Each structure stands twice: as structure tokens, then as C-alpha cells.
Tab-separated table of N, CA, C and O in Angstrom:
chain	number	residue	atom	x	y	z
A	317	UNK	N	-67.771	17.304	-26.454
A	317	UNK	CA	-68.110	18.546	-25.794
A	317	UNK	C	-66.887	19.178	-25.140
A	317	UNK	O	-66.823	20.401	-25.014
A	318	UNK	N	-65.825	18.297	-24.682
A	318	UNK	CA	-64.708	18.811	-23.895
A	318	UNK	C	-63.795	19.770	-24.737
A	318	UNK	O	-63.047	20.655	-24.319
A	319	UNK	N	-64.079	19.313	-26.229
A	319	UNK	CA	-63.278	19.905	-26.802
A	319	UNK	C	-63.925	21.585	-27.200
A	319	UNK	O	-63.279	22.626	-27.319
A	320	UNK	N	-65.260	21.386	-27.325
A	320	UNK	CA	-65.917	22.669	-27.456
A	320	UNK	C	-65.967	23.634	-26.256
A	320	UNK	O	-65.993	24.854	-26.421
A	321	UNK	N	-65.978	23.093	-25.134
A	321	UNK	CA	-65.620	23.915	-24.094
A	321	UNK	C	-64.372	24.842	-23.573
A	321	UNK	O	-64.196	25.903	-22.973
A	322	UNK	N	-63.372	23.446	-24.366
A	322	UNK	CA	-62.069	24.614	-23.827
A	322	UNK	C	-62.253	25.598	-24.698
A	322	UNK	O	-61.424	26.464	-24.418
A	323	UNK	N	-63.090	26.027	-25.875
A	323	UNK	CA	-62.665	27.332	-26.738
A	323	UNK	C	-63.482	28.870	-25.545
A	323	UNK	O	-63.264	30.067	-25.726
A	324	UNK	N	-64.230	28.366	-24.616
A	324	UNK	CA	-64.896	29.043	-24.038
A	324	UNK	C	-64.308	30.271	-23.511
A	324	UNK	O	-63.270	30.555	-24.109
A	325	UNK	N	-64.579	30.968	-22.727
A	325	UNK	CA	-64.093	31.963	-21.959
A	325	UNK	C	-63.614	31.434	-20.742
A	325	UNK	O	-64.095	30.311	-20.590
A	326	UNK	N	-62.856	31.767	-19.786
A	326	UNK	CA	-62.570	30.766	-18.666
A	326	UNK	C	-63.033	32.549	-17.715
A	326	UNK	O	-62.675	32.942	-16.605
A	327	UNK	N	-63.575	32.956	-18.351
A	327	UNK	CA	-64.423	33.620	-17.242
A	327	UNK	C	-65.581	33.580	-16.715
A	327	UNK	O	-66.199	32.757	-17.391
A	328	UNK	N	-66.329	34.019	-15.818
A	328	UNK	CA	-67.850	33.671	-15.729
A	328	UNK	C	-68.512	34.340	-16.360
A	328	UNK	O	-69.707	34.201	-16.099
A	329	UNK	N	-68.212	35.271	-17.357
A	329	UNK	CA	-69.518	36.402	-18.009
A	329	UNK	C	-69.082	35.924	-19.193
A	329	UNK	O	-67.862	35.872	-19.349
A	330	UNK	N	-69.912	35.501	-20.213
A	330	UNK	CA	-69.938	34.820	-22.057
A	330	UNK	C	-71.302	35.571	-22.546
A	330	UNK	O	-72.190	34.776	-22.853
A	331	UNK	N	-71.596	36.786	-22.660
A	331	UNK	CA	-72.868	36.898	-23.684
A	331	UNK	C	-73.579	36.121	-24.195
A	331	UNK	O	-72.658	35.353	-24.475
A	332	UNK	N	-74.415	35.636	-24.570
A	332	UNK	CA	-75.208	34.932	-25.743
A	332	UNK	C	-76.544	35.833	-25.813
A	332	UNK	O	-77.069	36.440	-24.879
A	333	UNK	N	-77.023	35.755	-27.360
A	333	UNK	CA	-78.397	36.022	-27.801
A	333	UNK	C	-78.657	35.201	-28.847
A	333	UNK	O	-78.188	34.956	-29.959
A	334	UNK	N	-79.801	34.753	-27.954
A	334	UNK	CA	-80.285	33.835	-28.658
A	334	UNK	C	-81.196	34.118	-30.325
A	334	UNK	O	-81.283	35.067	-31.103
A	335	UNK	N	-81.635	32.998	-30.282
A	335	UNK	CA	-82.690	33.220	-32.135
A	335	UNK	C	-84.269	34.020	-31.014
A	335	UNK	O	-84.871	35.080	-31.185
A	336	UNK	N	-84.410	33.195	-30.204
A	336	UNK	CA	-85.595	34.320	-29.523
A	336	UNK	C	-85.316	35.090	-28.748
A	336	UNK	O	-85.964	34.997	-27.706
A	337	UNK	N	-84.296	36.179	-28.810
A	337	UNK	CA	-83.982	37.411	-28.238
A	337	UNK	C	-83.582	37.298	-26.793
A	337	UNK	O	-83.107	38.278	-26.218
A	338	UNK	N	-83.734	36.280	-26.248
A	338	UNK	CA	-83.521	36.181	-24.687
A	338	UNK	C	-81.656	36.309	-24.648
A	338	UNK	O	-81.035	36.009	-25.668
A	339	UNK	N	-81.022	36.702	-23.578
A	339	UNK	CA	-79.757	37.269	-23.232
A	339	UNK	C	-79.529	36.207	-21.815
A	339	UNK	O	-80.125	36.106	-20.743
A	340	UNK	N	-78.610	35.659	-22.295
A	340	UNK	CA	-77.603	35.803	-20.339
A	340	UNK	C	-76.535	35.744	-20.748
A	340	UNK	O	-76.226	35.613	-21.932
A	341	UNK	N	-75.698	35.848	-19.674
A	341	UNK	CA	-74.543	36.449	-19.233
A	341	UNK	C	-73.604	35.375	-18.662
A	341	UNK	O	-72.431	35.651	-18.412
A	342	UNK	N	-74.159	34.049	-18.438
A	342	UNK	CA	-73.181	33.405	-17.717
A	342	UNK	C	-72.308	32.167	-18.754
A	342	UNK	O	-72.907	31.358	-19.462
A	343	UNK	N	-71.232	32.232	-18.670
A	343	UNK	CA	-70.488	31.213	-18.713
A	343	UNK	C	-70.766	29.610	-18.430
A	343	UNK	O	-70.269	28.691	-19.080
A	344	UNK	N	-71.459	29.510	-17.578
A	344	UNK	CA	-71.990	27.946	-17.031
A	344	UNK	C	-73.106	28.205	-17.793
A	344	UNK	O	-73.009	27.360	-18.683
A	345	UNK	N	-74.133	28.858	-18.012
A	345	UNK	CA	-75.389	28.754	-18.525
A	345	UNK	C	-74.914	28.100	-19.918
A	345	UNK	O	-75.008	26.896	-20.154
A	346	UNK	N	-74.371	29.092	-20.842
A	346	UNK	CA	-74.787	28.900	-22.158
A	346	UNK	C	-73.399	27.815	-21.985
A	346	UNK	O	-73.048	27.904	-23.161
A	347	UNK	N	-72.649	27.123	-21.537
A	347	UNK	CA	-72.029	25.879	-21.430
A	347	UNK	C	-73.066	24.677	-21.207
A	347	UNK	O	-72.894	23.554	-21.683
A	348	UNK	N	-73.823	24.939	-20.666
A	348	UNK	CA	-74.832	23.911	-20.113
A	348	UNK	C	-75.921	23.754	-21.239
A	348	UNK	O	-76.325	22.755	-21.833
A	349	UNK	N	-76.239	25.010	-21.321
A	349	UNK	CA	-77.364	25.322	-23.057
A	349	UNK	C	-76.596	24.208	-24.488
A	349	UNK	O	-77.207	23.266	-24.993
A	350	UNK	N	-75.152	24.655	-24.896
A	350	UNK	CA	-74.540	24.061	-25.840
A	350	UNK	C	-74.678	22.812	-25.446
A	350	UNK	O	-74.567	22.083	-26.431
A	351	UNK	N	-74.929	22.012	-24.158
A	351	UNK	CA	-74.581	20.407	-24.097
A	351	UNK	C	-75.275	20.043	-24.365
A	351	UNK	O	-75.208	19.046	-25.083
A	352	UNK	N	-76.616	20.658	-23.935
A	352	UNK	CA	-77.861	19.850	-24.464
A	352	UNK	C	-77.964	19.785	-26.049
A	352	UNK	O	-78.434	18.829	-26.666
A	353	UNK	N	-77.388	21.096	-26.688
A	353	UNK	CA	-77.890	21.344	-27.779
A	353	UNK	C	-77.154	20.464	-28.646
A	353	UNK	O	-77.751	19.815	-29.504
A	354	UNK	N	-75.432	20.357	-28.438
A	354	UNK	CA	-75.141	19.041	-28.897
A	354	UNK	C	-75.659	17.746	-28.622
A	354	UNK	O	-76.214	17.037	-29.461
A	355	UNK	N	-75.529	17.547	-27.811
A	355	UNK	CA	-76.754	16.269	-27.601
A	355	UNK	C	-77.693	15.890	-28.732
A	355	UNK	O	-77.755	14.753	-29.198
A	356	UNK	N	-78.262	16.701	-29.053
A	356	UNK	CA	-79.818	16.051	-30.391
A	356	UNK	C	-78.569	15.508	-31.357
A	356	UNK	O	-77.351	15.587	-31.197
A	357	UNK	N	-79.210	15.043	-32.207
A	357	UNK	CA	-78.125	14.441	-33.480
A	357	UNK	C	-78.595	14.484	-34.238
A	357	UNK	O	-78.040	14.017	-35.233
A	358	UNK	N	-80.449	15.265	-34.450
A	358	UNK	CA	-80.665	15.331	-36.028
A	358	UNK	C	-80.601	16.539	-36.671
A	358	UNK	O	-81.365	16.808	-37.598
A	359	UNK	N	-79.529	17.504	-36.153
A	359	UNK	CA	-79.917	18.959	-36.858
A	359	UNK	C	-78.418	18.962	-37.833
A	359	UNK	O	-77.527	18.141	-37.613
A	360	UNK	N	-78.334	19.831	-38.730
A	360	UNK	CA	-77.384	20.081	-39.223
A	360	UNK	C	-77.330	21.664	-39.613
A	360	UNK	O	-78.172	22.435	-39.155
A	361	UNK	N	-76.406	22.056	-40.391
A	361	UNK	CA	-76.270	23.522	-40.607
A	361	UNK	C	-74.295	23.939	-41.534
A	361	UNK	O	-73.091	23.771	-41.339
A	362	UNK	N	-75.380	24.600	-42.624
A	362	UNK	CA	-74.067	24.957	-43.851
A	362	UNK	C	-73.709	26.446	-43.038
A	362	UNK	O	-74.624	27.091	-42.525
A	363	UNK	N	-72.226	26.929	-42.977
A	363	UNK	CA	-71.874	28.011	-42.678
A	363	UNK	C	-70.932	28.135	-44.111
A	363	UNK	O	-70.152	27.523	-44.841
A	364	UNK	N	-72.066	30.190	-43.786
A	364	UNK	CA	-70.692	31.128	-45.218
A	364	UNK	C	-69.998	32.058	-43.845
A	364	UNK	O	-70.353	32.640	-42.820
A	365	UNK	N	-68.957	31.780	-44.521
A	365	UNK	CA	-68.113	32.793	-43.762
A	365	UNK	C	-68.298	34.213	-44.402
A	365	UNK	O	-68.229	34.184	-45.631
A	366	UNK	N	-68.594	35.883	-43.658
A	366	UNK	CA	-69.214	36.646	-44.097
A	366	UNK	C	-67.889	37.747	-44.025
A	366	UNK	O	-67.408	38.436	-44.924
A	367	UNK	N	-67.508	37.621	-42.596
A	367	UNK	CA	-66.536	38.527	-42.027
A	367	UNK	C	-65.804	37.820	-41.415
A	367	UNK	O	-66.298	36.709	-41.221
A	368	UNK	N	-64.754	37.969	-40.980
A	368	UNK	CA	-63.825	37.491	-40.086
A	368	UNK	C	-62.740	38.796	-39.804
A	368	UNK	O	-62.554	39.488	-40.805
A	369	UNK	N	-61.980	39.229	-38.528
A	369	UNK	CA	-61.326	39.856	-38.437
A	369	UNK	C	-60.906	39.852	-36.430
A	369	UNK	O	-61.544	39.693	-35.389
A	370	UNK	N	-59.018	40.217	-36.959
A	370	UNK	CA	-58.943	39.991	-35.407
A	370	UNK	C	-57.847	41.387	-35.440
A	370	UNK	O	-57.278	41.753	-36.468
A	371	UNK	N	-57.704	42.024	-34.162
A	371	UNK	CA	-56.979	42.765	-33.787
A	371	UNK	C	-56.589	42.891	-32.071
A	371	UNK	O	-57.224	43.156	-31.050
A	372	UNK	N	-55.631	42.651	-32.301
A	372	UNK	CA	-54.577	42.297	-31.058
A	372	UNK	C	-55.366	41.561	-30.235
A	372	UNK	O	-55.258	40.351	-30.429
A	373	UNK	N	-56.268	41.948	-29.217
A	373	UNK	CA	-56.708	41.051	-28.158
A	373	UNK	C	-58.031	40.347	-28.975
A	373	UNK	O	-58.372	39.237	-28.568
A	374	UNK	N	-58.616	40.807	-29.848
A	374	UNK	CA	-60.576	40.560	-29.836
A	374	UNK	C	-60.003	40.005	-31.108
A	374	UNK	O	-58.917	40.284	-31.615
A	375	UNK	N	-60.962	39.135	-31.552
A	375	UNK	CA	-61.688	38.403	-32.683
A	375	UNK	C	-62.754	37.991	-32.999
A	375	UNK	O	-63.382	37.107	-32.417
A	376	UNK	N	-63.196	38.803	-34.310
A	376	UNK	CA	-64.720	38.550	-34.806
A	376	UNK	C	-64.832	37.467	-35.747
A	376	UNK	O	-63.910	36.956	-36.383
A	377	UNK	N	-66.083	37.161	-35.772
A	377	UNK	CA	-66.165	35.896	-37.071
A	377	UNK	C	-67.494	36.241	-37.286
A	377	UNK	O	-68.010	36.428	-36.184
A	378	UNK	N	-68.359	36.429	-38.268
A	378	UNK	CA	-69.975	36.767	-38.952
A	378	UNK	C	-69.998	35.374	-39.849
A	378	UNK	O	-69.369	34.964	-40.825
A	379	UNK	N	-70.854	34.961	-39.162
A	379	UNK	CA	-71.310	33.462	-40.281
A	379	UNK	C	-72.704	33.722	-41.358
A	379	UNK	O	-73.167	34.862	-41.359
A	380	UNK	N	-73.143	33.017	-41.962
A	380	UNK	CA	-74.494	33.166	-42.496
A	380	UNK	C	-74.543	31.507	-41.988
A	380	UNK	O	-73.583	30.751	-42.139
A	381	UNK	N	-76.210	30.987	-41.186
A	381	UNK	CA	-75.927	29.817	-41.070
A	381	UNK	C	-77.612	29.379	-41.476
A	381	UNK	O	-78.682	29.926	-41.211
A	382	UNK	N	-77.261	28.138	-42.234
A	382	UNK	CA	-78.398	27.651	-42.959
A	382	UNK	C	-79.288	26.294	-42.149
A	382	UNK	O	-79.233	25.145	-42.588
A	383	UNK	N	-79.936	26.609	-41.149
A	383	UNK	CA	-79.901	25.464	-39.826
A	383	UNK	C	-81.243	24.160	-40.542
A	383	UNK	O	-82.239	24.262	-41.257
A	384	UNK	N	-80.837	23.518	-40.148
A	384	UNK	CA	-82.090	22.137	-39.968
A	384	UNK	C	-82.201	21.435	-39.172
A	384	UNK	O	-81.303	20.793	-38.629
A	385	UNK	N	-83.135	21.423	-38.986
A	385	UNK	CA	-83.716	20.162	-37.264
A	385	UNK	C	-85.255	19.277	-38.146
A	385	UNK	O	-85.843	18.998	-39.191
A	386	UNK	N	-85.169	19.182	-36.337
A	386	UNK	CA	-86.451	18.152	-36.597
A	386	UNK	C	-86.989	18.972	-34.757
A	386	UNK	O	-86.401	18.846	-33.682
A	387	UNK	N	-88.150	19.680	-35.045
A	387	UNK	CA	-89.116	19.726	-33.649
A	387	UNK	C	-89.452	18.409	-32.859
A	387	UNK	O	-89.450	17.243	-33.252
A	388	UNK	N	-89.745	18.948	-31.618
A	388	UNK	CA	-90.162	17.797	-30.903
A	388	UNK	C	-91.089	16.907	-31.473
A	388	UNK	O	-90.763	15.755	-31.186
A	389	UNK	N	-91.771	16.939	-31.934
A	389	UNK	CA	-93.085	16.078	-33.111
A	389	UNK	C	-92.174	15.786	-34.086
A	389	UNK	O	-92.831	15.975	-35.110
A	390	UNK	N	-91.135	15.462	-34.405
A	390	UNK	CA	-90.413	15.016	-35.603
A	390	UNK	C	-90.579	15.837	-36.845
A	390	UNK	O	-89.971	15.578	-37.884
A	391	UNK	N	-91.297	16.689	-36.732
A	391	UNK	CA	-90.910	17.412	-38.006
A	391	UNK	C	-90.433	18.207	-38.449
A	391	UNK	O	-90.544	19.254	-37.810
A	392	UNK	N	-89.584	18.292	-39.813
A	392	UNK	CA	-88.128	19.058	-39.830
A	392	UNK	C	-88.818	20.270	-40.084
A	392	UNK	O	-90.005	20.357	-40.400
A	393	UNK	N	-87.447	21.865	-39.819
A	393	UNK	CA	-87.873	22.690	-40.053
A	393	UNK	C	-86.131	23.292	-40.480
A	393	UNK	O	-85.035	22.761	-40.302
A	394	UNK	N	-86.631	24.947	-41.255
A	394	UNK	CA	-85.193	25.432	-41.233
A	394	UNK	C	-85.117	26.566	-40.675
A	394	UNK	O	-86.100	27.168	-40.245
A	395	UNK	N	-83.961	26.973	-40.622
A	395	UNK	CA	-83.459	28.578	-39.949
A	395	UNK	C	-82.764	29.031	-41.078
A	395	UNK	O	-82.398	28.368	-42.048
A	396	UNK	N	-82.593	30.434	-40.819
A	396	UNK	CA	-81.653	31.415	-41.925
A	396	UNK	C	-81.520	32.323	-41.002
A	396	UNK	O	-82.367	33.088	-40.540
A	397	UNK	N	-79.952	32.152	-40.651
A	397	UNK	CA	-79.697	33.509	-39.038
A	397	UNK	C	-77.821	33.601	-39.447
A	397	UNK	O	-77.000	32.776	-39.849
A	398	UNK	N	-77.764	35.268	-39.032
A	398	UNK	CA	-76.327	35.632	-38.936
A	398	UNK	C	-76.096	34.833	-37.518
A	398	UNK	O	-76.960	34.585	-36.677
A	399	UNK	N	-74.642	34.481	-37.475
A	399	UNK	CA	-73.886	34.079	-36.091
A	399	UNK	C	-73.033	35.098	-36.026
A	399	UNK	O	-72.364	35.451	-36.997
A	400	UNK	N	-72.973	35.758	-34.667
A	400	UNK	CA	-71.802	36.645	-34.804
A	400	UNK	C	-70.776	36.391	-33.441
A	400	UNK	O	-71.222	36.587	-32.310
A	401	UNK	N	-69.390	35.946	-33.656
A	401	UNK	CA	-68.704	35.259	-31.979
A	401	UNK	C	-67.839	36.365	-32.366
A	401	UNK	O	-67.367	36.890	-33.374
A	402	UNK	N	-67.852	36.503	-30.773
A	402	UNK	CA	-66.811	37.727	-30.307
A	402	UNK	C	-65.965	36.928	-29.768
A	402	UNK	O	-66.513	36.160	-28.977
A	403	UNK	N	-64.467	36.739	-29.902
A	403	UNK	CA	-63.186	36.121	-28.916
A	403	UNK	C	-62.099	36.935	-28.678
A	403	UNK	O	-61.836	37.803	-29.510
A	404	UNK	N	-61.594	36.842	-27.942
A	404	UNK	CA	-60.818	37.396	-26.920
A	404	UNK	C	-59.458	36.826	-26.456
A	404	UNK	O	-59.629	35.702	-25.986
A	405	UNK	N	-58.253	37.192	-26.428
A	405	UNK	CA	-57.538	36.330	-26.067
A	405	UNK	C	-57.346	35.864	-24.917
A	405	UNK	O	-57.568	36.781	-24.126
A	406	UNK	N	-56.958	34.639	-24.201
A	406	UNK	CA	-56.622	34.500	-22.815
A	406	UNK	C	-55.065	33.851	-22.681
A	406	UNK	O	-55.083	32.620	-22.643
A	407	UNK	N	-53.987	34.342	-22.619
A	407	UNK	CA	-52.806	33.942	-22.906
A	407	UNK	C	-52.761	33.781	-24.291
A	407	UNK	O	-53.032	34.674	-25.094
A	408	UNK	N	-52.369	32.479	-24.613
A	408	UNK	CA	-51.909	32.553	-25.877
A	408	UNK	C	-53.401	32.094	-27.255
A	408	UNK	O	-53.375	32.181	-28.482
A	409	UNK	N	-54.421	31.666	-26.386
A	409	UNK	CA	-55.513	31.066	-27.000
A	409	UNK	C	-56.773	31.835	-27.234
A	409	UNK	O	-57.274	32.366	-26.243
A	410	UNK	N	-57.388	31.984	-28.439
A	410	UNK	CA	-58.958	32.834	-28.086
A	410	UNK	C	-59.769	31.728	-27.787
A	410	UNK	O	-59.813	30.509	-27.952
A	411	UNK	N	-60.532	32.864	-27.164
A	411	UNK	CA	-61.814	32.354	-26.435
A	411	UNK	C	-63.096	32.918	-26.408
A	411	UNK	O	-63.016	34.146	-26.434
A	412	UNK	N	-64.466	32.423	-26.358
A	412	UNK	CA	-65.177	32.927	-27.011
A	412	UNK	C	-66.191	33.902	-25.778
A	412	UNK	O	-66.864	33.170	-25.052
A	413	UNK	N	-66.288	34.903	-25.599
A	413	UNK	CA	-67.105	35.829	-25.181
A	413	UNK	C	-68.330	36.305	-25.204
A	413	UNK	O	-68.876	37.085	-24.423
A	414	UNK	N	-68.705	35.812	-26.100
A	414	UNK	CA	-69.957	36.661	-27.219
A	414	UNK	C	-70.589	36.255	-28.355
A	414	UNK	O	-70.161	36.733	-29.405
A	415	UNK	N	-71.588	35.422	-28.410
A	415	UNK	CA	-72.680	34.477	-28.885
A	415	UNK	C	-73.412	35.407	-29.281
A	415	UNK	O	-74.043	36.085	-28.470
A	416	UNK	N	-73.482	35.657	-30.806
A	416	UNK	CA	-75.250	36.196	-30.932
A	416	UNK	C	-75.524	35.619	-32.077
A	416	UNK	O	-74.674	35.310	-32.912
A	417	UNK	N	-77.007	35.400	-32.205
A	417	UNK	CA	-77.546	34.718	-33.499
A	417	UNK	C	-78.472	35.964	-33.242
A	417	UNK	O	-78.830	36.484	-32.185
A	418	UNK	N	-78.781	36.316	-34.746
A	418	UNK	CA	-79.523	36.990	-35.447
A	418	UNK	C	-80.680	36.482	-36.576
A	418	UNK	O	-80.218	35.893	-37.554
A	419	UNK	N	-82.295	36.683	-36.511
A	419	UNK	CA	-82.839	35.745	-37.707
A	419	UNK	C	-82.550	36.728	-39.174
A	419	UNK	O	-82.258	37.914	-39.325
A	420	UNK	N	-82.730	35.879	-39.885
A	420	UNK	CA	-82.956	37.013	-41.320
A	420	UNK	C	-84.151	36.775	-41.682
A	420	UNK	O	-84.820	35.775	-41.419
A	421	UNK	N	-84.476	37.789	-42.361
A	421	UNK	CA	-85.582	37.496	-42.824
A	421	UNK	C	-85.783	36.853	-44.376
A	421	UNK	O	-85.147	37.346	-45.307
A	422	UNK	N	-86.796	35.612	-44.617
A	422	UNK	CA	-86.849	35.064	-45.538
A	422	UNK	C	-86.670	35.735	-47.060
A	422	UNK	O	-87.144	36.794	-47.472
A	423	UNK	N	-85.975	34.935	-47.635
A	423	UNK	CA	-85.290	35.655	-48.715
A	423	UNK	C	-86.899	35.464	-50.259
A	423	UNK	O	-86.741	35.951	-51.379
């Protein structure tokens, strides 16, 4: 996790939107959200890279991500959602600002 954290923002405001539309704003939140979420160990997920692009300070990345878990009752399920991270530079390193997952709709 230590290592996923330093990519963070070292500010207190990080966007995220979630797969159920809910929003916050804090830096500690969705740090605290990702620990748990690493934590489980049975999900996995294929990423296409869709977009990528950076200019001077900001950097975008658009994933397509193909998710699998297992629900609390053990039974697996899948996702099909754009990822879209906004980063930013902070000195010499980006950092990430801006979390959104998007669902698609079944193909």
C-alpha cells in the first residue's frame, strides 16, 4: 500500500467517483477507501489502455477495465467500467488527483 500511496496527491482534495456515483473530495478518504479495497485478494481486473496523454503540469490515462470479485456471499461477479486518473505534477513526480470510474453498458 505504501507504495500506492506515494503516487497520491500530497494534497488534501483527490476527487474520486465512484461505480455508484457517490463523490468525495478528500485525500485521506479515498486513501483509506483504496486500503480496504486492496485488502480483499479475490478480485482481479484486465486493463486496455484507451487514451493516455500529458501536457506540462496534468496527466490523463482512460483505461477500459474488465473487473472480477467475489460478493460478500462468495459469489463471483463482473464489471465493465472506463477508469479515468487525472495527475498532476508535484515537483518532479505525478500524482494522482482525480479518480473516476464510469459503468458501461453491457456489450
Amino acid at each position: 500500500f505504501a507504495a500506492f500511496e506515494s503516487t497520491l496527491t500530497s494534497g488534501k482534495t483527490l476527487t474520486f467517483v465512484a461505480l455508484d456515483a457517490s463523490v468525495s473530495t478528500s485525500t485521506q478518504e479515498f486513501a483509506e477507501r483504496m486500503r480496504e479495497w486492496l485488502r480483499d485478494t479475490d478480485w482481479s481486473w484486465r486493463r486496455e489502455e484507451l487514451v493516455t496523454h500529458a501536457n506540462g503540469e496534468t496527466g490523463v490515462a482512460v483505461l477500459r477495465i474488465a473487473y472480477s470479485d467475489r460478493d460478500s456471499k462468495g459469489s463471483p461477479y463482473q464489471l465493465n467500467y472506463v477508469l479515468s486518473l487525472v495527475f498532476a505534477k508535484e515537483g518532479s513526480q505525478w500524482k494522482l488527483v482525480h479518480d473516476q470510474n464510469t459503468k458501461l453498458a453491457p456489450r
